[in-house]
C-alpha positions as a Python dict, from the first residue, in 0.01 Angstrom:
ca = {
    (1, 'X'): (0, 0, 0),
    (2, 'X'): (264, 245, 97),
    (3, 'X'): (418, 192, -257),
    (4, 'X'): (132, 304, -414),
    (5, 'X'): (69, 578, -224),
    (6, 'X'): (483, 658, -305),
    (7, 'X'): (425, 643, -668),
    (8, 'X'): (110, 813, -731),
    (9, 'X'): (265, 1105, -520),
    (10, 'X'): (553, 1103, -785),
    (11, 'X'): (357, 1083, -1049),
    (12, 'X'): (174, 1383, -881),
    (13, 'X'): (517, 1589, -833),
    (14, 'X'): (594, 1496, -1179),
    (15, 'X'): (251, 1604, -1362),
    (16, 'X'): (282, 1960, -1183),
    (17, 'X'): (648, 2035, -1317),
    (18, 'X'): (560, 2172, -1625),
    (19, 'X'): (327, 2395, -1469),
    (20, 'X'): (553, 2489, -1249),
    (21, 'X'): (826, 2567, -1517),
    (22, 'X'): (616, 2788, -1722),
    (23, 'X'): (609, 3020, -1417),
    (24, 'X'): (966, 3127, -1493),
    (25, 'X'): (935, 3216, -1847),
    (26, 'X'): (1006, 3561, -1923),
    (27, 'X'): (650, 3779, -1971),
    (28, 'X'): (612, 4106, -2182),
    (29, 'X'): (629, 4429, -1960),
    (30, 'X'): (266, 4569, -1836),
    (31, 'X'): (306, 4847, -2134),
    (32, 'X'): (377, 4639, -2394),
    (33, 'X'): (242, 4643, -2750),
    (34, 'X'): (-45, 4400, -2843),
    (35, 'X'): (118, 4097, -3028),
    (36, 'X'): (-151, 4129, -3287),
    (37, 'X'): (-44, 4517, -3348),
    (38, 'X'): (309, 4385, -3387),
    (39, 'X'): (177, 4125, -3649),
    (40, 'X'): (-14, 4355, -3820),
    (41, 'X'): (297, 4570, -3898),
    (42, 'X'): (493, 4248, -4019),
    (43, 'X'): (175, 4183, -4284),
    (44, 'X'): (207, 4532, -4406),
    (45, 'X'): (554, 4473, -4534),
    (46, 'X'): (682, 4491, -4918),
    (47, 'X'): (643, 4151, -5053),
    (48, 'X'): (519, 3997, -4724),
    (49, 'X'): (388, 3620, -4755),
    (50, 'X'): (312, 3466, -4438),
    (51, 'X'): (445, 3433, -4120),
    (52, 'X'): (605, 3072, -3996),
    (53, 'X'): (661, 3161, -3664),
    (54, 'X'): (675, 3414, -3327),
    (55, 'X'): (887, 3399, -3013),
    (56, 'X'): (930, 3578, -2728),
    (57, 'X'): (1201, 3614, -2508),
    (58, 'X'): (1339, 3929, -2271),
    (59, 'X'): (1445, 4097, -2574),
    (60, 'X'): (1111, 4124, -2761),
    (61, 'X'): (927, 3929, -2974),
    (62, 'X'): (1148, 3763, -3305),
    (63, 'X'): (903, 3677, -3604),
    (64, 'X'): (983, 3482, -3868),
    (65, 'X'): (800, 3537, -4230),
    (66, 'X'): (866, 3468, -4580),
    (67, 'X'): (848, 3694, -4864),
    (68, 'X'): (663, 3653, -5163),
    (69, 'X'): (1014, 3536, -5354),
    (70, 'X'): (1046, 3264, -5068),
    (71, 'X'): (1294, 3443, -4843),
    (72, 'X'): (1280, 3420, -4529),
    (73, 'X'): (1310, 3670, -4299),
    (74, 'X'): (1389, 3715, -3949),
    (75, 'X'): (1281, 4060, -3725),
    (76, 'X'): (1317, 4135, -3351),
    (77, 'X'): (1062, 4375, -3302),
    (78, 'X'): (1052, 4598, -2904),
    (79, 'X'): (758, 4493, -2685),
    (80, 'X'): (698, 4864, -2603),
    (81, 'X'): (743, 5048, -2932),
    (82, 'X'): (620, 4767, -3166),
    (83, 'X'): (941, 4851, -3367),
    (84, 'X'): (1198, 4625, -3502),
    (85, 'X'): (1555, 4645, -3327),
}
């Protein structure tokens, strides 16, 4: 009995760590820029395709698009200005 109670407290412990984890990932300050202003801006550029993928990190958020020529494209644009770096 005690081993079950052992391992489905473990198995508890275990569950909760990725909840936990997330906790410590960086956030955008309060006065931040809406992500979907920021996207908006990446649309409206010359020869813009689509966009692959967004990340965010302490530094701002870093897009990644292609171009209508197939390039691709990577901008790190400031959480409070909406502007790229």
């Amino acid at each position: 009995m005690r081993i079950v109670v052992l391992a489905a407290g473990i198995a508890a412990l275990l569950a909760g760590g990725p909840a936990f984890a997330a906790d410590d990932q960086a956030l955008p300050p309060q006065n931040a820029k809406k992500l979907s202003e920021i996207i908006a801006k990446v649309e409206q550029r010359t020869d813009f395709r689509y966009i692959k993928e967004v990340d965010w990190d302490s530094g701002g958020y870093t897009v990644t698009y292609y171009t209508t020529d197939k390039a691709k494209v990577e901008i790190t644009y400031d959480p409070v200005t909406g502007e790229p770096k």
